[in-house]
Short mmCIF file of C-alpha atoms in Angstrom, two decimals:
data_model
loop_
_atom_site.label_atom_id
_atom_site.label_comp_id
_atom_site.label_asym_id
_atom_site.label_seq_id
_atom_site.Cartn_x
_atom_site.Cartn_y
_atom_site.Cartn_z
CA MET A 216 183.90 22.54 284.84
CA ALA A 217 181.48 20.36 286.50
CA ASN A 218 180.96 22.01 288.85
CA ILE A 219 180.07 25.68 286.85
CA ASN A 220 177.74 23.52 285.23
CA ARG A 221 175.60 22.41 288.07
CA ILE A 222 176.15 25.91 289.59
CA LEU A 223 174.13 27.77 286.71
CA GLY A 224 172.24 25.18 286.29
CA THR A 225 170.89 25.30 289.47
CA PHE A 226 170.48 29.43 288.60
CA ILE A 227 168.20 28.11 285.72
CA LEU A 228 166.19 25.86 286.79
CA ILE A 229 165.54 29.03 289.81
CA LEU A 230 164.27 31.32 286.93
CA GLY A 231 162.26 28.23 285.28
CA ILE A 232 160.39 28.39 288.49
CA ILE A 233 159.93 31.53 288.83
CA SER A 234 159.84 32.76 284.84
CA SER A 235 157.30 29.66 284.85
CA PHE A 236 154.91 30.89 288.03
CA PRO A 237 152.51 27.57 287.51
CA ASN A 238 149.42 27.90 289.44
CA LEU A 239 151.58 29.24 292.15
CA ALA A 240 149.81 31.50 294.67
CA PHE A 241 147.21 33.22 291.39
CA SER A 242 145.51 31.78 288.73
CA GLY A 243 147.32 32.53 285.67
CA THR A 244 150.56 32.05 284.08
CA LYS A 245 153.65 33.73 284.36
CA LYS A 246 156.71 33.25 281.07
CA GLU A 247 159.98 34.84 280.61
CA VAL A 248 161.69 33.90 277.07
CA ILE A 249 165.66 36.02 276.46
CA TYR A 250 165.81 35.86 272.58
CA PHE A 251 169.83 36.75 271.75
CA LYS A 252 170.98 35.40 274.94
CA ASN A 253 174.18 37.18 276.02
CA THR A 254 174.39 39.63 273.51
CA ASP A 255 174.82 43.27 273.80
CA TYR A 256 170.78 43.16 272.00
CA GLU A 257 169.25 40.71 274.59
CA VAL A 258 165.23 40.32 274.86
CA HIS A 259 164.03 39.25 276.99
CA VAL A 260 159.62 38.48 276.10
CA PHE A 261 157.62 38.26 279.98
CA ILE A 262 154.02 36.23 278.86
CA LEU A 263 150.75 36.49 281.49
CA GLU A 264 148.06 34.26 280.62
CA GLY A 265 144.80 34.42 282.72
CA LYS A 266 142.60 30.81 282.82
CA GLU A 267 139.65 32.50 282.04
CA PRO A 268 140.35 33.54 277.44
CA GLY A 269 140.06 36.56 276.03
CA HIS A 270 141.40 39.55 274.45
CA THR A 271 145.78 39.56 273.56
CA VAL A 272 147.20 42.78 274.04
CA LEU A 273 150.98 43.82 273.82
CA ILE A 274 152.85 45.70 275.55
CA VAL A 275 156.29 47.23 274.17
CA GLY A 276 158.65 49.85 275.23
CA GLY A 277 162.60 50.83 274.87
CA LEU A 278 162.05 51.29 271.59
CA HIS A 279 164.19 54.64 271.73
CA GLY A 280 166.96 53.99 274.48
CA ASP A 281 166.50 57.95 275.36
CA GLU A 282 162.55 57.57 276.91
CA SER A 283 162.52 55.74 280.22
CA GLY A 284 158.93 55.90 281.47
CA GLY A 285 158.04 53.74 278.76
CA PHE A 286 159.70 50.72 279.52
CA LEU A 287 159.62 51.36 283.44
CA ALA A 288 156.12 51.53 282.70
CA ALA A 289 155.97 47.62 280.30
CA GLU A 290 158.52 47.30 283.13
CA ALA A 291 155.63 47.49 286.58
CA PHE A 292 152.95 45.04 284.67
CA THR A 293 155.04 41.92 284.32
CA LYS A 294 154.11 42.39 288.19
CA VAL A 295 150.66 41.56 288.13
CA ASP A 296 148.43 39.02 288.15
CA ILE A 297 146.17 38.06 284.41
CA LYS A 298 142.52 36.11 285.70
CA LYS A 299 141.25 36.79 282.34
CA GLY A 300 143.05 37.90 278.44
CA LYS A 301 146.59 37.84 277.64
CA LEU A 302 149.15 40.30 277.79
CA ILE A 303 152.78 39.43 276.05
CA ILE A 304 155.68 42.77 276.80
CA ILE A 305 159.05 43.40 275.80
CA PRO A 306 159.99 46.74 278.36
CA ARG A 307 162.68 47.28 276.51
CA ALA A 308 163.01 46.57 273.09
CA ASN A 309 166.30 48.31 272.90
CA LEU A 310 169.04 47.46 275.24
CA PRO A 311 172.36 49.02 273.29
CA ALA A 312 170.36 52.49 273.15
CA ILE A 313 169.07 51.88 276.80
CA GLN A 314 172.47 51.00 278.50
CA LEU A 315 173.86 54.23 276.10
CA ARG A 316 171.17 56.15 277.66
CA ARG A 317 170.71 57.49 273.78
CA ARG A 318 167.32 57.06 271.00
CA TYR A 319 169.16 54.79 268.67
CA VAL A 320 172.89 53.00 268.31
CA ASN A 321 173.00 52.08 264.26
CA VAL A 322 168.64 52.75 262.86
CA ASP A 323 165.67 54.24 264.81
CA MET A 324 164.35 51.15 265.50
CA ASN A 325 160.77 52.52 265.66
CA ARG A 326 161.08 53.27 261.47
CA ARG A 327 162.49 49.52 260.87
CA PHE A 328 158.73 48.13 260.30
CA PHE A 329 158.36 47.53 256.56
CA LEU A 330 155.23 46.07 255.37
CA GLU A 331 156.39 43.80 253.55
CA GLY A 332 159.60 42.16 253.93
CA SER A 333 161.80 40.41 256.74
CA PHE A 334 165.35 41.36 257.53
CA ALA A 335 165.66 38.60 259.93
CA ASP A 336 169.34 37.98 258.66
CA SER A 337 170.06 42.23 259.05
CA ASP A 338 173.71 41.92 260.52
CA LEU A 339 171.80 45.28 261.96
CA TYR A 340 170.93 44.05 265.60
CA GLU A 341 167.76 46.50 265.43
CA ASP A 342 166.44 44.36 262.77
CA LYS A 343 166.75 41.09 263.97
CA VAL A 344 164.97 42.64 267.34
CA VAL A 345 162.14 43.82 264.90
CA ALA A 346 161.48 40.30 263.62
CA ILE A 347 160.68 39.04 267.37
CA ILE A 348 158.95 41.60 267.76
CA LYS A 349 157.19 41.05 264.48
CA LYS A 350 156.39 37.56 265.25
CA TYR A 351 154.57 38.89 268.76
CA ILE A 352 152.47 41.66 266.79
CA LYS A 353 151.15 38.89 264.64
CA GLN A 354 149.55 37.31 268.12
CA SER A 355 148.06 40.17 269.67
CA ASP A 356 144.69 41.73 269.49
CA VAL A 357 145.90 44.78 270.58
CA VAL A 358 149.13 46.85 270.12
CA LEU A 359 150.31 49.95 272.38
CA ASN A 360 154.35 51.26 271.71
CA LEU A 361 154.95 53.69 275.10
CA HIS A 362 157.16 56.95 274.00
CA CYS A 363 158.70 59.52 275.46
CA GLY A 364 158.12 62.84 272.87
CA SER A 365 159.09 65.99 272.95
CA GLY A 366 156.83 69.18 273.80
CA PHE A 367 153.25 68.99 273.99
CA TYR A 368 151.09 68.28 270.92
CA ARG A 369 148.27 70.19 271.22
CA PRO A 370 146.29 70.27 267.37
CA ARG A 371 146.50 74.34 267.07
CA TYR A 372 150.08 76.05 266.81
CA ILE A 373 150.56 77.61 270.66
CA ASN A 374 154.63 77.96 270.95
CA HIS A 375 157.31 75.83 269.70
CA LEU A 376 156.89 73.00 272.42
CA GLU A 377 152.59 72.76 271.99
CA ASN A 378 151.93 72.69 268.58
CA PRO A 379 150.87 69.72 265.96
CA LEU A 380 154.47 68.47 265.18
CA ARG A 381 155.05 67.45 269.26
CA TRP A 382 153.84 64.32 270.72
CA GLY A 383 154.24 64.47 274.20
CA GLN A 384 150.72 64.07 276.64
CA SER A 385 149.23 62.71 273.30
CA ILE A 386 147.54 58.80 272.65
CA ILE A 387 148.50 58.40 268.50
CA ALA A 388 145.71 56.56 266.03
CA ASP A 389 147.35 56.75 262.00
CA ASP A 390 143.69 57.17 261.02
CA ASP A 391 140.46 57.88 263.15
CA LYS A 392 138.73 54.45 262.06
CA ILE A 393 140.11 50.91 260.49
CA TYR A 394 138.46 48.51 259.04
CA PHE A 395 139.14 44.94 259.02
CA GLU A 396 138.42 42.50 256.09
CA ASP A 397 135.52 40.55 258.15
CA GLY A 398 133.73 43.94 257.97
CA LYS A 399 134.26 44.89 262.08
CA LYS A 400 134.75 48.52 261.79
CA VAL A 401 137.16 49.71 265.46
CA ASN A 402 136.74 53.71 266.08
CA LEU A 403 140.62 54.06 267.06
CA ARG A 404 139.44 57.99 267.74
CA ALA A 405 136.56 56.33 270.62
CA ILE A 406 138.50 54.31 272.10
CA ALA A 407 141.14 56.98 272.42
CA GLU A 408 139.33 59.47 273.41
CA ARG A 409 137.84 57.10 276.60
CA VAL A 410 141.41 57.09 278.06
CA ILE A 411 142.06 60.49 277.47
CA THR A 412 138.60 61.00 279.85
CA TYR A 413 140.20 59.21 282.54
CA LEU A 414 143.98 60.69 281.58
CA ASN A 415 142.86 63.85 282.19
CA SER A 416 141.07 63.05 285.05
CA VAL A 417 144.11 61.76 286.85
CA VAL A 418 146.58 64.34 285.17
CA LYS A 419 144.53 67.53 286.91
CA ASP A 420 146.71 70.11 285.06
CA PRO A 421 145.63 71.26 281.94
CA LYS A 422 149.23 72.15 280.52
CA TYR A 423 149.63 68.53 280.75
CA TYR A 424 146.09 67.43 279.26
CA TYR A 425 146.24 64.86 276.92
CA HIS A 426 145.18 64.91 273.44
CA PHE A 427 144.39 62.38 270.72
CA ASN A 428 146.41 62.44 267.77
CA ASN A 429 145.26 61.68 264.40
CA THR A 430 148.49 60.55 262.50
CA ARG A 431 146.89 59.86 259.37
CA THR A 432 149.76 58.10 257.86
CA ARG A 433 148.78 56.22 255.21
CA TYR A 434 147.22 59.79 254.00
CA PRO A 435 149.37 61.62 251.11
CA ASP A 436 149.11 64.68 252.67
CA SER A 437 149.70 63.32 256.31
CA ILE A 438 152.38 65.33 257.81
CA HIS A 439 153.95 62.33 259.54
CA PRO A 440 154.80 59.34 256.77
CA GLU A 441 158.01 58.97 258.56
CA GLN A 442 155.11 56.09 260.07
CA ARG A 443 154.22 54.50 257.94
CA VAL A 444 157.64 52.31 258.80
CA SER A 445 156.61 52.64 263.14
CA LEU A 446 155.34 49.53 264.68
CA SER A 447 152.39 51.27 264.87
CA PHE A 448 151.67 51.46 261.53
CA TYR A 449 153.02 48.10 260.49
CA SER A 450 150.56 46.71 263.84
CA LEU A 451 147.13 48.60 262.58
CA TYR A 452 147.78 47.52 258.96
CA GLY A 453 150.73 44.81 258.64
CA ALA A 454 149.47 42.49 261.12
CA ARG A 455 145.61 43.61 261.16
CA ALA A 456 146.28 43.95 265.77
CA ILE A 457 144.35 47.09 266.58
CA ALA A 458 147.18 49.50 267.20
CA PHE A 459 147.65 52.83 269.83
CA GLY A 460 151.03 55.07 270.10
CA LEU A 461 151.32 56.34 273.42
CA GLU A 462 153.13 59.09 274.44
CA THR A 463 154.63 61.47 277.75
CA SER A 464 156.72 64.27 277.32
CA LYS A 465 159.82 64.63 278.46
CA GLU A 466 159.94 68.22 279.58
CA LEU A 467 156.98 67.48 282.05
CA PRO A 468 158.82 67.57 286.11
CA LEU A 469 159.76 64.79 287.01
CA ASP A 470 160.73 61.06 284.87
CA TYR A 471 158.05 59.40 287.90
CA TYR A 472 154.70 60.79 285.67
CA LYS A 473 156.33 59.81 282.64
CA ALA A 474 156.20 56.59 283.85
CA TYR A 475 153.35 57.05 286.18
CA TYR A 476 150.99 58.24 282.99
CA HIS A 477 152.05 55.32 280.99
CA ILE A 478 150.40 52.97 283.73
CA CYS A 479 147.55 55.14 283.62
CA ALA A 480 146.63 54.81 280.25
CA ILE A 481 147.71 51.21 279.98
CA LYS A 482 145.20 50.80 282.60
CA ARG A 483 142.45 52.33 281.32
CA PHE A 484 143.22 50.11 278.14
CA LEU A 485 143.69 46.28 279.62
CA ASP A 486 139.95 47.48 281.55
CA LEU A 487 138.12 48.29 277.50
CA PHE A 488 140.11 45.79 276.01
CA GLY A 489 138.46 43.46 278.74
CA ILE A 490 141.34 42.41 280.81
CA VAL A 491 141.13 41.52 284.29
CA TYR A 492 144.24 41.69 286.67
CA THR A 493 145.25 41.76 290.24
CA GLY A 494 148.49 43.72 291.35
CA ASP A 495 148.95 47.26 291.73
CA PRO A 496 151.84 48.27 289.25
CA LYS A 497 153.82 50.63 289.66
CA PRO A 498 157.26 52.06 288.10
CA LEU A 499 160.49 50.74 290.03
CA PHE A 500 162.88 53.44 290.57
CA HIS A 501 164.51 51.36 293.39
CA PRO A 502 168.10 51.61 293.95
CA PRO A 503 169.64 47.92 292.64
CA HIS A 504 172.03 46.12 295.36
CA LEU A 505 174.18 43.99 293.81
CA LYS A 506 174.20 40.54 296.79
CA TYR A 507 177.02 39.26 294.25
CA LEU A 508 179.14 38.90 291.14
CA LEU A 509 179.31 34.75 290.80
CA CYS A 510 182.52 34.58 288.84
CA SER A 511 184.59 31.63 287.65
CA ILE A 512 188.34 31.77 287.22
CA ASP A 513 189.94 28.75 286.21
CA GLY A 514 187.04 26.97 285.87
CA HIS A 515 186.75 27.47 289.74
CA LEU A 516 183.80 29.99 290.35
CA THR A 517 183.87 32.97 292.74
CA CYS A 518 181.48 34.88 294.59
CA ILE A 519 182.67 38.59 294.72
CA ARG A 520 180.31 41.64 296.30
CA ASN A 521 179.83 44.64 295.15
CA LYS A 522 183.40 47.02 295.92
CA ASP A 523 185.75 44.17 296.25
CA THR A 524 189.23 43.26 295.50
CA VAL A 525 189.31 39.66 293.84
CA GLY A 526 193.76 38.04 293.20
CA VAL A 527 193.86 35.83 290.57
CA PRO A 528 196.96 33.77 288.93
CA TYR A 529 198.39 36.36 286.99
CA GLY A 530 196.75 35.17 282.79
CA ALA A 531 193.81 33.67 284.44
CA ARG A 532 190.57 33.75 282.94
CA PHE A 533 188.60 35.78 284.56
CA LYS A 534 184.30 35.22 283.30
CA VAL A 535 181.07 37.16 284.80
CA GLU A 536 178.20 34.26 284.73
CA LYS A 537 175.87 35.63 286.44
CA VAL A 538 174.52 39.43 288.14
CA ILE A 539 173.00 38.46 291.80
CA ALA A 540 171.25 41.45 292.85
CA ARG A 541 168.01 43.10 294.00
CA PHE A 542 165.83 45.16 291.11
CA GLY A 543 169.08 44.66 289.32
CA TYR A 544 167.00 43.69 286.27
CA PRO A 545 168.55 43.68 283.15
CA SER A 546 171.89 44.17 284.24
CA VAL A 547 174.83 44.37 282.72
CA VAL A 548 178.53 43.87 282.87
CA ASP A 549 181.43 45.88 281.36
CA ILE A 550 184.74 45.59 281.73
CA PRO A 551 186.28 48.41 280.23
CA ASP A 552 188.69 47.52 276.74
CA VAL A 553 186.65 44.51 275.94
CA LYS A 554 184.16 44.76 272.87
CA GLY A 555 181.03 45.36 272.75
CA LEU A 556 178.04 46.43 275.57
CA ASN A 557 177.70 43.96 277.90
CA ASP A 558 180.76 41.76 278.67
CA ARG A 559 178.66 38.90 281.07
CA GLY A 560 180.15 35.72 279.65
CA LYS A 561 182.96 36.36 278.22
CA GLU A 562 185.93 35.12 279.00
CA VAL A 563 188.93 37.57 280.55
CA ILE A 564 192.69 36.97 280.65
CA ILE A 565 193.84 39.32 284.61
CA ASP A 566 196.98 39.80 282.73
CA SER A 567 196.24 43.17 283.94
CA PRO A 568 194.26 45.10 287.00
CA LYS A 569 190.69 45.26 285.44
CA ARG A 570 187.54 46.61 286.39
CA VAL A 571 184.31 45.49 286.43
CA PHE A 572 181.55 47.53 286.01
CA VAL A 573 177.62 46.67 286.44
CA ARG A 574 175.15 48.83 285.60
CA LYS A 575 171.24 48.71 284.61
CA ASP A 576 169.25 51.18 282.24
CA GLY A 577 173.32 53.05 281.40
CA LYS A 578 173.92 54.15 285.44
CA VAL A 579 176.39 52.00 287.15
CA TYR A 580 175.16 50.52 290.22
CA ALA A 581 178.42 48.17 291.20
CA SER A 582 181.78 47.96 291.01
CA ILE A 583 184.34 45.17 291.35
CA ASN A 584 188.48 44.98 291.15
CA VAL A 585 190.31 41.91 289.59
CA VAL A 586 194.21 42.14 290.13
CA PRO A 587 196.72 39.77 288.90
CA LEU A 588 198.27 37.74 291.41
CA PRO A 589 201.93 35.80 291.56
CA LYS A 590 200.40 31.67 290.52
CA PHE A 591 199.87 29.44 294.00
CA LYS A 592 202.17 26.38 294.17
CA GLU A 593 199.80 24.53 294.71
CA ASP A 594 195.75 24.37 294.88
CA ILE A 595 193.90 25.64 297.84
CA GLY A 596 190.80 25.57 299.85
CA LEU A 597 189.69 24.97 303.23
CA ILE A 598 189.52 21.68 305.59
CA ILE A 599 186.15 20.90 307.34
CA LYS A 600 185.17 19.10 309.19
CA VAL A 601 181.02 17.74 309.65
CA ASN A 602 180.54 15.16 312.65
CA GLY A 603 184.03 14.81 313.28
CA GLN A 604 185.25 13.71 309.74
CA LYS A 605 187.35 16.00 308.32
CA ARG A 606 186.87 16.62 304.31
CA ARG A 607 189.51 18.80 301.93
CA VAL A 608 187.45 21.18 299.73
CA ALA A 609 189.26 23.43 296.93
CA ILE A 610 188.22 26.14 295.87
CA GLY A 611 185.42 26.77 293.48
CA GLU A 612 184.55 23.08 295.08
CA THR A 613 181.15 22.81 296.38
CA ILE A 614 179.91 20.66 300.05
CA SER A 615 176.91 19.05 300.76
CA ILE A 616 175.09 18.76 304.16
CA THR A 617 171.44 18.43 305.98
CA PRO A 618 170.54 20.41 308.23
CA LYS A 619 171.54 17.80 311.04
CA ASP A 620 174.80 17.71 310.24
CA HIS A 621 177.49 19.63 312.57
CA LEU A 622 180.31 21.92 310.76
CA TYR A 623 183.52 22.92 311.39
CA LEU A 624 185.82 24.99 309.51
CA CYS A 625 189.63 24.48 310.58
CA ASP A 626 191.40 26.17 308.12
CA VAL A 627 192.97 26.39 304.93
CA PHE A 628 194.56 24.42 302.94
CA GLY A 629 197.46 25.07 300.12
CA LEU A 630 198.07 29.37 301.98
CA LYS A 631 201.05 30.19 305.17
CA GLU A 632 199.84 34.13 304.48
CA GLU A 633 197.23 35.05 306.82
CA VAL A 634 193.66 35.34 305.91
CA LYS A 635 190.14 35.60 307.00
CA VAL A 636 186.79 32.70 306.52
CA ASN A 637 183.23 34.08 305.80
CA LEU A 638 180.72 32.02 305.33
CA LEU A 639 178.53 34.53 303.96
CA GLY A 640 174.64 35.00 305.40
CA PHE A 641 176.12 33.59 308.47
CA ALA A 642 175.47 35.58 311.81
CA PRO A 643 177.68 33.93 314.50
CA PRO A 644 175.49 33.42 317.86
CA GLY A 645 176.26 35.50 320.74
CA ARG A 646 178.94 37.37 319.33
CA HIS A 647 180.19 40.04 316.79
CA ASN A 648 180.32 39.21 313.70
CA ARG A 649 183.99 39.90 312.20
CA GLY A 650 184.19 38.27 309.22
CA GLU A 651 186.02 34.81 310.45
CA ASP A 652 184.05 32.01 310.93
CA ARG A 653 186.79 29.32 311.49
CA GLY A 654 186.45 27.69 314.57
CA VAL A 655 182.70 27.89 315.29
CA LEU A 656 180.29 25.20 316.03
CA ILE A 657 177.82 25.33 313.40
CA HIS A 658 174.69 23.65 313.59
CA PRO A 659 172.64 24.86 310.53
CA GLU A 660 169.58 23.05 311.86
CA LYS A 661 169.70 25.72 314.70
CA ALA A 662 171.95 28.93 313.14
CA HIS A 663 170.56 32.69 311.27
CA PHE A 664 171.64 32.27 307.95
CA ILE A 665 171.24 35.85 306.03
CA ARG A 666 169.18 34.55 302.83
CA ARG A 667 169.65 37.30 300.64
CA TYR A 668 173.53 35.76 300.36
CA ALA A 669 171.78 32.56 299.24
CA MET A 670 170.87 30.97 295.66
CA PHE A 671 168.80 28.79 295.48
CA GLU A 672 168.19 24.97 294.23
CA GLN A 673 165.45 22.53 294.03
CA GLY A 674 165.63 21.21 297.89
CA TYR A 675 169.27 22.35 298.84
CA THR A 676 170.57 26.45 299.70
CA VAL A 677 174.03 27.56 298.35
CA TYR A 678 176.01 30.06 300.27
CA PRO A 679 179.85 31.23 299.44
CA ILE A 680 182.15 30.44 301.95
CA ASN A 681 184.88 32.86 300.76
CA ILE A 682 188.64 33.34 301.90
CA THR A 683 189.86 36.61 301.93
CA ASN A 684 193.67 38.37 303.05
CA GLU A 685 193.55 42.01 303.81
CA LYS A 686 193.85 43.33 300.70
CA TYR A 687 192.09 40.25 298.49
CA LEU A 688 188.61 37.81 298.04
CA LEU A 689 191.20 34.49 297.26
CA GLY A 690 189.11 31.90 296.30
CA THR A 691 184.92 30.27 297.42
CA VAL A 692 183.94 27.18 298.25
CA PHE A 693 180.13 26.85 298.23
CA LEU A 694 177.99 25.30 301.23
CA ARG A 695 175.13 23.20 299.59
CA ILE A 696 172.13 22.76 301.98
CA ARG A 697 169.29 20.19 302.14
CA SER A 698 165.53 21.76 302.46
CA ILE A 699 166.73 24.59 304.67
CA ARG A 700 163.30 26.78 305.36
#
């Protein structure tokens, strides 16, 4: 267990370094705050702040789970470097709905922003998330609420897809103007029209032109009274922040444009409110690639790659601790018959074969199989020579060396069957890599390692050494090398 905590501590440390980014190659700072960690409704908040003060803009995507353009556009801005002002980004506010690829789960999250009262103690996860979003709304000068709406908003009725009751391709405000207590007047329509002028120069096709949609929400004759409990209305009248709804159309021919037009709109809003940044935000459509799952089996850590089958003792305690993937944020783990939408961190007893799926935004991109085997009569592991001295390292344990040490994988103990020993990431010199690294003298200082298989901690690089038979992964030993660059 101490080894698990140490390895997991490595990831936490690195995530902290990556997400805090203090003065790393750019002038601003970034940090990531995670709420409701290891729950189905985990919320990630990205805070990007420039050295020069300015307005604070909040971008919220994914209130509705079937509107991918919003959360992909919001996610794109988590990669920029802020020079002036501050960005707060909540890309995937409603993670369960996104995983299920539907508008909402229990209640419509964009109908829970009541002006009065707090529902943080509600049994509904939607209300807990709304309470977090409200906290950030109150810290913001400007709020952008991203959606993908049906049809095309038009001020006058044209047909069933183009009329005043549709939402797509519009910039929405709850009124033309807002008057604040200090006497300041903000012309919401004028701001939106400037954004729309720019957007339509990008769109070019009149069929997809944007229009300004004043929902006149607070007026008795409004055709959209339901918006009085929306995020935008709460921002404007509950928190006195300038707020706009941004809508691309679900009828756009490609998903790319649903995100791209949002990005163009956000860029123009940031320009108008004086947010200065570097970087070119683009929607991320790369398919995720699983490097491996970091799993705990009876307290021992094991790295399992996509499509692998791992054999574990019958009745073993199995848990997925971490998903290590390229373009994998935010990945969830799904083990059928286990309650919930995200099974990462949940302990499962393996008394029958299990399939473990890894999903992003509701789509499966990797899976592993876990099968019960008869219990081993004794511990298994590796006999490893370091500078000629033999050491016994059990599965789940770590051996630490320096780059100048000489490493030799001798053999496996505790097993009589034929197995392979594979140091993931190690490319043996002068021969075909057949996944068997016993009998090779390894000089870490000179050896070629493929870093995509590595885990990192401050001053160290960690590579898994997997023990497999013809069918199953049987366990992992970890090689910890100091100061590999």
